[in-house]
CSV table of C-alpha atoms in Angstrom, one decimal:
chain,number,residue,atom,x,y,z
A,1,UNK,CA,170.4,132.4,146.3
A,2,UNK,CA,168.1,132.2,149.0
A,3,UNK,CA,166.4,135.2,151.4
A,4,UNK,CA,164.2,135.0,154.2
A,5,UNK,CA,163.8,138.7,153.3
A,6,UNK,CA,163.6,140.2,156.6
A,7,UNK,CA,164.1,143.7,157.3
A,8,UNK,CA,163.2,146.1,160.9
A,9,UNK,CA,161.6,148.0,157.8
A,10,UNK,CA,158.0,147.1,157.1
A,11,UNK,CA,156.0,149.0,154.7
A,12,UNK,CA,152.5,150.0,155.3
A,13,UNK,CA,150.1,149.5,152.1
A,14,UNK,CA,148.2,153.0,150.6
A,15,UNK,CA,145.4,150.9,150.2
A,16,UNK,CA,143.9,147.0,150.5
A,17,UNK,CA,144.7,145.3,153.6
A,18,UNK,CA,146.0,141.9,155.0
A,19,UNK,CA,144.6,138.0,155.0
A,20,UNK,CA,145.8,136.2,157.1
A,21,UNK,CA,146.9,132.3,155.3
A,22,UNK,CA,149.3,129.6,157.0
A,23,UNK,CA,150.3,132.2,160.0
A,24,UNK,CA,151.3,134.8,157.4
A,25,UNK,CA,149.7,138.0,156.3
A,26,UNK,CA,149.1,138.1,152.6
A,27,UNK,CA,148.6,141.5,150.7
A,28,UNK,CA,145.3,142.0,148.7
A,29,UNK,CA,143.4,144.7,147.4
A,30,UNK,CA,140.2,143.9,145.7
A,31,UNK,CA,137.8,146.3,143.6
A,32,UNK,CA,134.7,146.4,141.8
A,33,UNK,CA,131.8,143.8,141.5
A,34,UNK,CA,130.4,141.1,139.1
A,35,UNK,CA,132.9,138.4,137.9
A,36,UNK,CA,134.4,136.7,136.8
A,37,UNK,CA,136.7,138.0,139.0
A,38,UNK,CA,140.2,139.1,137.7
A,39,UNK,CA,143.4,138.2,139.5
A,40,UNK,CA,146.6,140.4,138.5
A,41,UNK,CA,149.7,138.1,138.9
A,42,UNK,CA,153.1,140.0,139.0
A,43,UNK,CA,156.6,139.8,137.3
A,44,UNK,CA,159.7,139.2,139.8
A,45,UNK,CA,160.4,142.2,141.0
A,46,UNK,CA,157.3,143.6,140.0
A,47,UNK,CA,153.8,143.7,143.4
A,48,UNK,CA,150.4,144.1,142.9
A,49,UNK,CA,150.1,147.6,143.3
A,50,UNK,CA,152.4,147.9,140.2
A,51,UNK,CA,149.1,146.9,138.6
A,52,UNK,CA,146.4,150.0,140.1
A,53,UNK,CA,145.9,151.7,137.5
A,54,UNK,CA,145.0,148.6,135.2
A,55,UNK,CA,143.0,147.2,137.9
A,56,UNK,CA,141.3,150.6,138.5
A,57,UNK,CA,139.9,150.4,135.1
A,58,UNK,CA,139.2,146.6,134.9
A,59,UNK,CA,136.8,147.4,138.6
A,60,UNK,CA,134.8,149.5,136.0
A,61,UNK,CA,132.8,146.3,134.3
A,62,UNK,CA,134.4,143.2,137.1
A,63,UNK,CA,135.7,142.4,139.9
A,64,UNK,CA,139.9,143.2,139.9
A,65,UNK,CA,142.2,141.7,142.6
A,66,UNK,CA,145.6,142.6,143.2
A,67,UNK,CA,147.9,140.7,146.2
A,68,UNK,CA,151.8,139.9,147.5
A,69,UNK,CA,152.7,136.7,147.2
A,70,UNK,CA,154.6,135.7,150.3
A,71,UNK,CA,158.1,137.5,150.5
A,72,UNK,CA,157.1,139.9,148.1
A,73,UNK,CA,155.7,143.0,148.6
A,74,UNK,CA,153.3,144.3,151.4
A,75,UNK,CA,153.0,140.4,152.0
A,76,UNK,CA,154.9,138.8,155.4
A,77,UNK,CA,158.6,137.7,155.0
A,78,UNK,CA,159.2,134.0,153.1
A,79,UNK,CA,162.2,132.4,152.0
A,80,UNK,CA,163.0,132.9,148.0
A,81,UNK,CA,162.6,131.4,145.7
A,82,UNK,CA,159.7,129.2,146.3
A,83,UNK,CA,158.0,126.2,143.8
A,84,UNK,CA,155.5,127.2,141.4
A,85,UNK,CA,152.9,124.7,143.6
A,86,UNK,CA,153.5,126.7,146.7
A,87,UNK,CA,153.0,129.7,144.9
A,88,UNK,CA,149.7,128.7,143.5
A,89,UNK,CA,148.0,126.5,146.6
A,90,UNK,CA,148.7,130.0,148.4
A,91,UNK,CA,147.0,131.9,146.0
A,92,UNK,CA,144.1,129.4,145.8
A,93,UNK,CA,143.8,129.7,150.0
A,94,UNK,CA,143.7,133.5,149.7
A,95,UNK,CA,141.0,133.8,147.4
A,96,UNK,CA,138.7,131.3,149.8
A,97,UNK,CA,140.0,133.0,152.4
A,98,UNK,CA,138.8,136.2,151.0
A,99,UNK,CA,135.8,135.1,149.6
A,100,UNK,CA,136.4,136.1,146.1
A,101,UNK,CA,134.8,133.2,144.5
A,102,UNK,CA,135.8,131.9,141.3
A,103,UNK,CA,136.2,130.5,138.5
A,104,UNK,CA,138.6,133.7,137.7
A,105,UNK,CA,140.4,134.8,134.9
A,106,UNK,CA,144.4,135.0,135.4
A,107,UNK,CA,145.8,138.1,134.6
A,108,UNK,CA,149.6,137.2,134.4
A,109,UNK,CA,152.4,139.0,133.8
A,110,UNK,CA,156.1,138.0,133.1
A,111,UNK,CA,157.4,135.3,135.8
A,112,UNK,CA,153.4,135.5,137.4
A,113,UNK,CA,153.0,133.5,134.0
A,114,UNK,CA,154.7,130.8,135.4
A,115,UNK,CA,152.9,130.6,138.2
A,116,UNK,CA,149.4,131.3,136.8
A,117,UNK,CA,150.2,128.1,135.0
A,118,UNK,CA,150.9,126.3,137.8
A,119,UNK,CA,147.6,127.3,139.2
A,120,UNK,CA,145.6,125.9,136.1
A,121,UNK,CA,147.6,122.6,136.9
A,122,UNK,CA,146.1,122.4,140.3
A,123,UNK,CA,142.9,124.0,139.8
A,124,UNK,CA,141.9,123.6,136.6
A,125,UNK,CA,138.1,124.0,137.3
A,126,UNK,CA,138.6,127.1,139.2
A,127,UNK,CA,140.5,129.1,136.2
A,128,UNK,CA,138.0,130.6,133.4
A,129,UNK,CA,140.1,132.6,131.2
A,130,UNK,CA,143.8,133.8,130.6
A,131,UNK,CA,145.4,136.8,130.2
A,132,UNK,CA,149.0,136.5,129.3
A,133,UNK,CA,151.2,139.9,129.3
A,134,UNK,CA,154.4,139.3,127.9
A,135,UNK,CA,154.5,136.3,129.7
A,136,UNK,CA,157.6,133.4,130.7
A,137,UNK,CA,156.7,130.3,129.5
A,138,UNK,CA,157.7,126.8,130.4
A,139,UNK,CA,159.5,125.9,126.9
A,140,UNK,CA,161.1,129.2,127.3
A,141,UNK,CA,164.7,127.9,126.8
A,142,UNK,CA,163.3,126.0,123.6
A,143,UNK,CA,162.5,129.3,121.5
A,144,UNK,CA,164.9,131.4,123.0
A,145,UNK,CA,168.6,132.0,122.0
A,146,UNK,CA,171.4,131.0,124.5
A,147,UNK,CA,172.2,134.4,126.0
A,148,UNK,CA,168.3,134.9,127.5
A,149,UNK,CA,167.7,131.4,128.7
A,150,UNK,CA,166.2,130.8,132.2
A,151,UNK,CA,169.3,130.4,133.8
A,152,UNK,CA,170.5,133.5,132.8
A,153,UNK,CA,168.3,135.4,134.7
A,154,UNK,CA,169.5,133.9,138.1
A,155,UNK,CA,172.0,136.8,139.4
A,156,UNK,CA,173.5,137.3,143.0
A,157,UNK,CA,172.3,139.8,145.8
A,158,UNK,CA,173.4,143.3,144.6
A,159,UNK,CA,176.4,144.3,147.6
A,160,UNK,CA,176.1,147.8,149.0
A,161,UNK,CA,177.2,149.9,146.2
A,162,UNK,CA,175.4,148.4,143.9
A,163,UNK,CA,172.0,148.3,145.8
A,164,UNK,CA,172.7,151.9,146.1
A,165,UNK,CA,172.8,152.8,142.2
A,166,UNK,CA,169.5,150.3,141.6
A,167,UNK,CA,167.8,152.4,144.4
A,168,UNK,CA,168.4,155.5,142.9
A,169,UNK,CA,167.7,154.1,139.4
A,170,UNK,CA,164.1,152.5,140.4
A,171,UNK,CA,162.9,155.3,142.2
A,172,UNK,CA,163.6,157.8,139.3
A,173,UNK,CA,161.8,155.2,137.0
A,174,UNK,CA,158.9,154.4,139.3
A,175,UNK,CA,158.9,158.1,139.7
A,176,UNK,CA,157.7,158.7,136.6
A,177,UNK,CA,156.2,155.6,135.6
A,178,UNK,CA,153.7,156.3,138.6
A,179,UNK,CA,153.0,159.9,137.7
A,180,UNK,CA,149.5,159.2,137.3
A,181,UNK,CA,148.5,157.5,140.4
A,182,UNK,CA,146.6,158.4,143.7
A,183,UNK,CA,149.3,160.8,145.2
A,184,UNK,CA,149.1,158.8,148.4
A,185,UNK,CA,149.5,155.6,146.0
A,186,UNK,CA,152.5,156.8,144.2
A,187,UNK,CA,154.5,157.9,146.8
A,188,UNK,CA,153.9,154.8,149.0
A,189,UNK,CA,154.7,152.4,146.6
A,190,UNK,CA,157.7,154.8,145.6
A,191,UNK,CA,159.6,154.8,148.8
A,192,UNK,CA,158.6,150.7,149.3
A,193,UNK,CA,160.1,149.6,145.7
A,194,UNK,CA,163.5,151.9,145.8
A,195,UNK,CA,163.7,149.9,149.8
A,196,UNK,CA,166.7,147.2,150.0
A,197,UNK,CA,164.6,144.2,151.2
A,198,UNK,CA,162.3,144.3,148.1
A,199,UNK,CA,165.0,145.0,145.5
A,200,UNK,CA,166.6,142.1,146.7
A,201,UNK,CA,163.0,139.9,147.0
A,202,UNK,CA,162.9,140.9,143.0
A,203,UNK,CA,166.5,139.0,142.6
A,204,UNK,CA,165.2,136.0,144.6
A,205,UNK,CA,162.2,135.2,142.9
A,206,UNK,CA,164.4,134.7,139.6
A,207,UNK,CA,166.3,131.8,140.9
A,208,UNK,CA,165.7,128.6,139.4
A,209,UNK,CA,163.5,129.6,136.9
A,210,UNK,CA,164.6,126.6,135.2
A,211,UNK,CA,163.2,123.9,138.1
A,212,UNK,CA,160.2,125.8,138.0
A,213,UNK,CA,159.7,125.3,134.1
A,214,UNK,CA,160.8,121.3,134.7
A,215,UNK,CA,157.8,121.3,137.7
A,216,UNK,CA,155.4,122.6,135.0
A,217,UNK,CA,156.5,120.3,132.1
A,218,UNK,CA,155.6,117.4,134.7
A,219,UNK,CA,151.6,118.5,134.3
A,220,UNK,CA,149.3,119.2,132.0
A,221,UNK,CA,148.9,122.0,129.3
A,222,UNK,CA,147.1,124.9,129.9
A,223,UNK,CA,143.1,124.3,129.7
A,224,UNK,CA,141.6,125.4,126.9
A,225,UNK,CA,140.1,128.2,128.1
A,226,UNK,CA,139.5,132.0,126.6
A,227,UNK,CA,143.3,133.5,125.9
A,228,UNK,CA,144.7,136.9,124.8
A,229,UNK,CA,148.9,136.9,124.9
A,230,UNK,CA,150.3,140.2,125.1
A,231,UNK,CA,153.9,140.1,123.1
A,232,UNK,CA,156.1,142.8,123.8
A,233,UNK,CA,158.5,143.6,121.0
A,234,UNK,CA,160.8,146.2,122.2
A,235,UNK,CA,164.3,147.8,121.1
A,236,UNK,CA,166.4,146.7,123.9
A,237,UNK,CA,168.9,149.2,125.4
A,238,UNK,CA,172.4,147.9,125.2
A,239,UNK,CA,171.3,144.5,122.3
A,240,UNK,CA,172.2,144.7,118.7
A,241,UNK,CA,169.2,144.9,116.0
A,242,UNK,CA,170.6,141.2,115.7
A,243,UNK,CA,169.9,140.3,118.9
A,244,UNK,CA,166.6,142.2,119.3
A,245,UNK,CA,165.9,140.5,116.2
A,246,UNK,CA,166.1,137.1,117.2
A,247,UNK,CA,164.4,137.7,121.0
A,248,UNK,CA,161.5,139.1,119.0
A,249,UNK,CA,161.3,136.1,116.3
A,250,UNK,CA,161.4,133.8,119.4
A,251,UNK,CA,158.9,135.6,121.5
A,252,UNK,CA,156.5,136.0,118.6
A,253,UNK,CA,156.5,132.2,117.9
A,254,UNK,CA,156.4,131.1,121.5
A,255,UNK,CA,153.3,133.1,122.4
A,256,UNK,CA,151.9,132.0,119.0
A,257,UNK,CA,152.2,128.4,120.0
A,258,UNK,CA,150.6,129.7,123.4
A,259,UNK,CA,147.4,131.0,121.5
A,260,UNK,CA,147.4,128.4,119.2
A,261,UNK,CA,147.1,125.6,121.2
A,262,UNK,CA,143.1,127.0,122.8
A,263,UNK,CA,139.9,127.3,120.7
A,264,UNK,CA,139.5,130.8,121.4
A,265,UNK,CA,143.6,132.3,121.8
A,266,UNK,CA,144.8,135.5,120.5
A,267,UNK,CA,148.4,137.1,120.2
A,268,UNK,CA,148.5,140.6,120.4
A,269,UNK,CA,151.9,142.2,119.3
A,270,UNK,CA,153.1,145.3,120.5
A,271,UNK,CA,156.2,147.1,119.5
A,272,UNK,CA,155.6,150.5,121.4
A,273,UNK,CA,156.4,149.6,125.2
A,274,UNK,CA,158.8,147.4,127.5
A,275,UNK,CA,158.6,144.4,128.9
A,276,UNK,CA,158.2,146.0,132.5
A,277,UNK,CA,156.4,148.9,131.1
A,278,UNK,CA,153.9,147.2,129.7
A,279,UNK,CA,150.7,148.4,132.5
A,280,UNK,CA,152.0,152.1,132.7
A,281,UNK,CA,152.5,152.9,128.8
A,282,UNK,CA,149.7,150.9,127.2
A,283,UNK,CA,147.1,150.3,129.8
A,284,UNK,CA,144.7,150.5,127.0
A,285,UNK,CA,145.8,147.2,125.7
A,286,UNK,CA,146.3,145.3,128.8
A,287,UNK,CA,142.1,146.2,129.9
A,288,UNK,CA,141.0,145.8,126.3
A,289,UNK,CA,142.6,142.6,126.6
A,290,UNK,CA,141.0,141.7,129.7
A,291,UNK,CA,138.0,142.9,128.5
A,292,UNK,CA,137.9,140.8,125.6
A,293,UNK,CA,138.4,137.7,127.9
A,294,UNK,CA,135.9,138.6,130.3
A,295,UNK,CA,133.1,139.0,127.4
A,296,UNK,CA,134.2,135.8,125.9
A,297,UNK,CA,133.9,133.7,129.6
A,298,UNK,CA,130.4,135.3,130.1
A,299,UNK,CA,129.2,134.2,126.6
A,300,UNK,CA,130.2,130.8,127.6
């Protein structure tokens, strides 16, 4: 499946503003000072204002950046799916472009994993630390059982009536998922993620998920740089305790070999949120664990 995304529809952001990179205007919202400066990357489906209230808190002791990739979002329209490298050299442009100067620490979440990955590749000296929260990884399909593999996630454009029940279903969620953000925040981002053209760039980005993790295996590891993995090991709705079972078993040891393979790596297990839950129910975690990250890079 591939979307160009267009819509007459285009949402105006509650906050940040534009940059412009290759003829298209990029979403960013930066806050605080200091640095290293930390870069939210978000989960299909998922945009960088999904992240203010983390980021809110992380401003407090560094500088926190939030941004669209390119068909996502606030961001211009871009055919979906893209290649991790795009992803990444356009993220690398729009921090220059910004002047938010770097080395950062990746804050990465679900499929944003992948592409924070992708980034070290490139840019290895530009990447200080790593912050992985409940992240995809590119040996996914090698811990996972059959029925979750990347390929699985590919699905095709929800029609009309179905595009009608996910509307009314992410709106009610993001409703109170959002409770406790700026007013003029939550009801922005409200109306923008319940919209058709960005329910449908969140089943884009998930298509071949599996060439992404073969462009990753063709570079390196990542560096071995500070590391906190945030494993999310949740009940399911709809999966057997056998099933849950084994997802968990696999997550637990994928993100171990994460952690394990950087001097200073951490997993951090959590078994009272969801995997797209993770910033609104335990924000606590998510900032401590950026936190820790951040001390560790300016001890270096």
């Amino acid at each position: 499946m591939t979307t160009d995304n267009t819509s007459p529809t285009r949402h105006a952001p509650p906050v940040g503003g534009f940059t412009e990179i290759d003829g298209k205007r990029l979403f960013l919202h930066r806050s605080g000072s200091a640095g290293p400066a930390v870069v939210f990357l978000p989960g299909a489906g998922a945009v960088g204002l999904d992240y203010f209230g983390v980021q809110q808190d992380v401003s407090r002791f560094t500088t926190a950046v939030v941004y669209d990739r390119a068909g996502t979002g606030y961001s211009d329209p871009h055919p979906l799916p893209r290649t991790a490298a795009a992803v990444a050299t356009e993220l690398h442009e729009l921090l220059r472009a910004a002047a938010i100067t770097g080395p950062y620490i990746l804050a990465a979440h679900s499929l944003g994993c992948l592409y924070a990955h992708r980034y070290t590749q490139l840019y290895p000296q530009e990447v200080a630390g790593l912050v992985w929260m409940d992240g995809l990884h590119r040996d996914w399909d090698a811990f996972m059982p059959p029925a979750t593999r990347l390929a699985a996630a590919a699905a095709p454009a929800p029609g009309r009536e179905q595009l009608d029940q996910i509307r009314t279903t992410l709106r009610a969620m993001h409703v109170e998922l959002l409770a406790d953000y700026p007013e003029h925040v939550r009801h922005a981002v409200t109306d923008a993620k319940s919209s058709a053209q960005w329910i449908r760039a969140g089943f884009a980005e998930r298509d071949e998920l599996p060439a992404v993790a073969a462009e990753l295996h063709a570079g390196p590891d990542l560096p071995d740089v500070p590391l906190v993995a945030l494993s999310v090991l949740d009940a399911a709705a709809g999966r057997s305790p056998e099933a849950c079972a084994e997802i968990h078993d696999g997550r637990r040891r994928m993100d171990n070999a994460v952690v394990t393979r950087v001097s200073q790596g951490e997993q951090r297990i959590l078994t009272d949120t969801a995997h797209h839950r993770l910033c609104f129910d335990r924000p606590d975690a998510v900032v401590q664990a950026i936190h820790d990250v951040v001390d560790q890079v300016r001890r270096r």
